Amino acid sequence: MANRSTVTIDSKTAESIFSEITVLEQKLEALKEKVLRFLPTKYGSDLWWKKEIDEAEELFKKGKGIKFNSAKEATAWLNT
């Protein structure tokens, strides 16, 4: 059986530790996102969809999107 010991900390210290953990989680999530951009993704997976949507949004921000006024117009463009 493992030794167990109890450590008591005040609430201010606990809040500080929790705050630092939260910041670390956010930084790790951002790092994970950056790394995943360079890894191949399985077609149709959630990660693949996220990557495709992110890339499409970047293209739209750069003005490289195509705007259609109707579904019929979009379908006609797709069939060309």
Short mmCIF file of C-alpha atoms in Angstrom, two decimals:
data_model
loop_
_atom_site.label_atom_id
_atom_site.label_comp_id
_atom_site.label_asym_id
_atom_site.label_seq_id
_atom_site.Cartn_x
_atom_site.Cartn_y
_atom_site.Cartn_z
CA MET A 1 0.00 0.00 0.00
CA ALA A 2 1.32 3.44 -0.93
CA ASN A 3 2.12 6.02 1.70
CA ARG A 4 -0.47 8.73 1.80
CA SER A 5 0.13 12.13 3.19
CA THR A 6 -2.11 15.13 3.43
CA VAL A 7 -1.01 18.63 2.55
CA THR A 8 -3.15 21.56 3.48
CA ILE A 9 -2.98 24.78 1.47
CA ASP A 10 -4.87 28.02 1.81
CA SER A 11 -7.52 29.00 -0.71
CA LYS A 12 -5.37 31.76 -2.25
CA THR A 13 -2.63 29.22 -3.04
CA ALA A 14 -5.20 26.77 -4.42
CA GLU A 15 -6.66 29.49 -6.67
CA SER A 16 -3.17 30.39 -7.89
CA ILE A 17 -2.37 26.77 -8.71
CA PHE A 18 -5.71 26.35 -10.47
CA SER A 19 -5.09 29.51 -12.48
CA GLU A 20 -1.67 28.28 -13.60
CA ILE A 21 -3.12 24.89 -14.57
CA THR A 22 -5.77 26.65 -16.66
CA VAL A 23 -3.14 28.73 -18.46
CA LEU A 24 -1.06 25.60 -19.13
CA GLU A 25 -4.11 23.80 -20.53
CA GLN A 26 -4.80 26.69 -22.91
CA LYS A 27 -1.18 26.79 -24.08
CA LEU A 28 -1.10 23.03 -24.59
CA GLU A 29 -4.32 23.16 -26.59
CA ALA A 30 -2.87 25.92 -28.81
CA LEU A 31 0.32 23.88 -29.30
CA LYS A 32 -1.72 20.78 -30.10
CA GLU A 33 -3.64 22.73 -32.77
CA LYS A 34 -0.40 23.93 -34.37
CA VAL A 35 1.13 20.45 -34.44
CA LEU A 36 -2.03 18.83 -35.82
CA ARG A 37 -1.98 21.19 -38.81
CA PHE A 38 1.14 19.44 -40.04
CA LEU A 39 0.01 15.86 -39.48
CA PRO A 40 -1.93 13.90 -42.08
CA THR A 41 -5.56 13.47 -41.16
CA LYS A 42 -7.93 10.61 -41.88
CA TYR A 43 -10.43 11.59 -44.56
CA GLY A 44 -13.81 12.38 -43.02
CA SER A 45 -12.59 12.42 -39.42
CA ASP A 46 -13.48 15.27 -37.07
CA LEU A 47 -9.90 16.50 -37.33
CA TRP A 48 -10.08 16.41 -41.14
CA TRP A 49 -13.28 18.47 -41.12
CA LYS A 50 -11.79 20.99 -38.69
CA LYS A 51 -8.69 21.35 -40.85
CA GLU A 52 -10.77 21.78 -44.03
CA ILE A 53 -13.05 24.36 -42.41
CA ASP A 54 -10.08 26.31 -41.00
CA GLU A 55 -8.41 26.35 -44.43
CA ALA A 56 -11.64 27.47 -46.11
CA GLU A 57 -12.12 30.28 -43.59
CA GLU A 58 -8.58 31.49 -44.27
CA LEU A 59 -9.29 31.56 -48.00
CA PHE A 60 -12.50 33.52 -47.43
CA LYS A 61 -10.62 36.03 -45.28
CA LYS A 62 -8.20 36.51 -48.19
CA GLY A 63 -11.12 37.19 -50.54
CA LYS A 64 -10.72 33.94 -52.46
CA GLY A 65 -14.24 32.63 -51.87
CA ILE A 66 -17.05 32.49 -54.40
CA LYS A 67 -20.44 33.94 -53.48
CA PHE A 68 -23.64 32.58 -54.98
CA ASN A 69 -27.03 34.23 -54.84
CA SER A 70 -28.96 30.96 -54.96
CA ALA A 71 -28.57 27.22 -54.63
CA LYS A 72 -29.37 26.93 -58.33
CA GLU A 73 -26.46 29.24 -59.18
CA ALA A 74 -24.11 27.22 -56.93
CA THR A 75 -25.26 23.94 -58.48
CA ALA A 76 -24.72 25.32 -61.98
CA TRP A 77 -21.18 26.37 -61.04
CA LEU A 78 -20.45 22.93 -59.57
CA ASN A 79 -21.65 21.25 -62.76
CA THR A 80 -19.29 23.24 -64.99
#
